[in-house]
Amino acid sequence: EEEKEGSASSTQAKVPERWFNAILPLVVLVLISLLRMYFDGKEVILESGEDIPLTFLNCASKCNSINCLIVGTSVSLILTLVLIPAQKIMGISKCVEHFVEGVKGMSEPIMILILAWALGFAMNEIHTSEYIAGALGKNMPVEYFPSLVCLIGYLMSYASGSAMGTQGIIFPLVIPVVVHLTSDTEVYVKTIAAAFGSTVFGNLCSPIADTTIASALFTDCPLVDHLKVMTTFCVPIAVLSLLFGDLFVGMNLYPFYVSYIITMVIVVMVFVMFGRYPWRRSMFQVFLDRARGVKRVSSGSSSDSSPSEQTSLLRGTAV
């Protein structure tokens, strides 16, 4: 039995890693979905008798996108089930077993999305958005509404862990409210952009987000460590986007593209000031040491010493 286990492990270790096993199903998925969208929309246009040019955009706008994606996914799945056994990488039964495991892994985010849609439909039925719009009246300054939507999107996406689920809840609420508050289409665009952008925050930082859990599992990284890293990067960007993007652009202090320039400059400054290699001090630490009159022990050329030695030197006492 030990010999069989050893041979099985050696066989698994010799599994070939071929790039087209990953690329071909994705390419087929995209191509079949796009082709299906074109021909499905074309059929709808011809049956309706409308005088519309049969361009891809016109056809895609008339097609049943869900059916098209199902067809593309099915063809891609069949191709995968043919490719893998044909190369003797894995048997059909093993492929089906992994397929079932993948469906199990997607069941939780699918349920979250379904419940979010259900909540959105329920809020539409009881006219929640109309109630909020009536309660706010015309008292709320409309220039602050995009930043408020952004903040709500941050909190809701972090609590739910789903960007699509949060969008299914937040859009039926904020769109009628902003339409009630103002007739300015520019505010509509800013509000929708704030809703789209803020809901991605939870996908990256929430501990219950499927993407967060999957990233930690695939990289064999502890979930807590992964969350620490993602939070370190995402929270400052979220704050900058809220302040210099949604708030100041909503107040019409400058055009939207200026917010991109400001935030990128701030990110680069933070990276230069606080970013460092593990065996080096950051520029901010250097400035602090000079202000305090503290000197560090150096060992000549930094290239001659190892990172561990340089780290121990930086942790040494001041001379």
XYZ file of C-alpha atoms in Angstrom, residues 46 48 59 80 107 156 211 223 238 244 248 310:
12
model
C -35.286 41.229 -37.100
C -39.414 43.244 -34.105
C -27.611 43.515 -30.893
C -12.585 21.620 -20.034
C -23.211 28.490 -3.197
C -22.772 47.845 3.681
C -12.813 36.884 -2.932
C -6.859 34.849 6.510
C -10.889 54.462 0.404
C -10.736 64.087 -2.682
C -14.773 67.571 -3.147
C 21.003 44.990 7.861
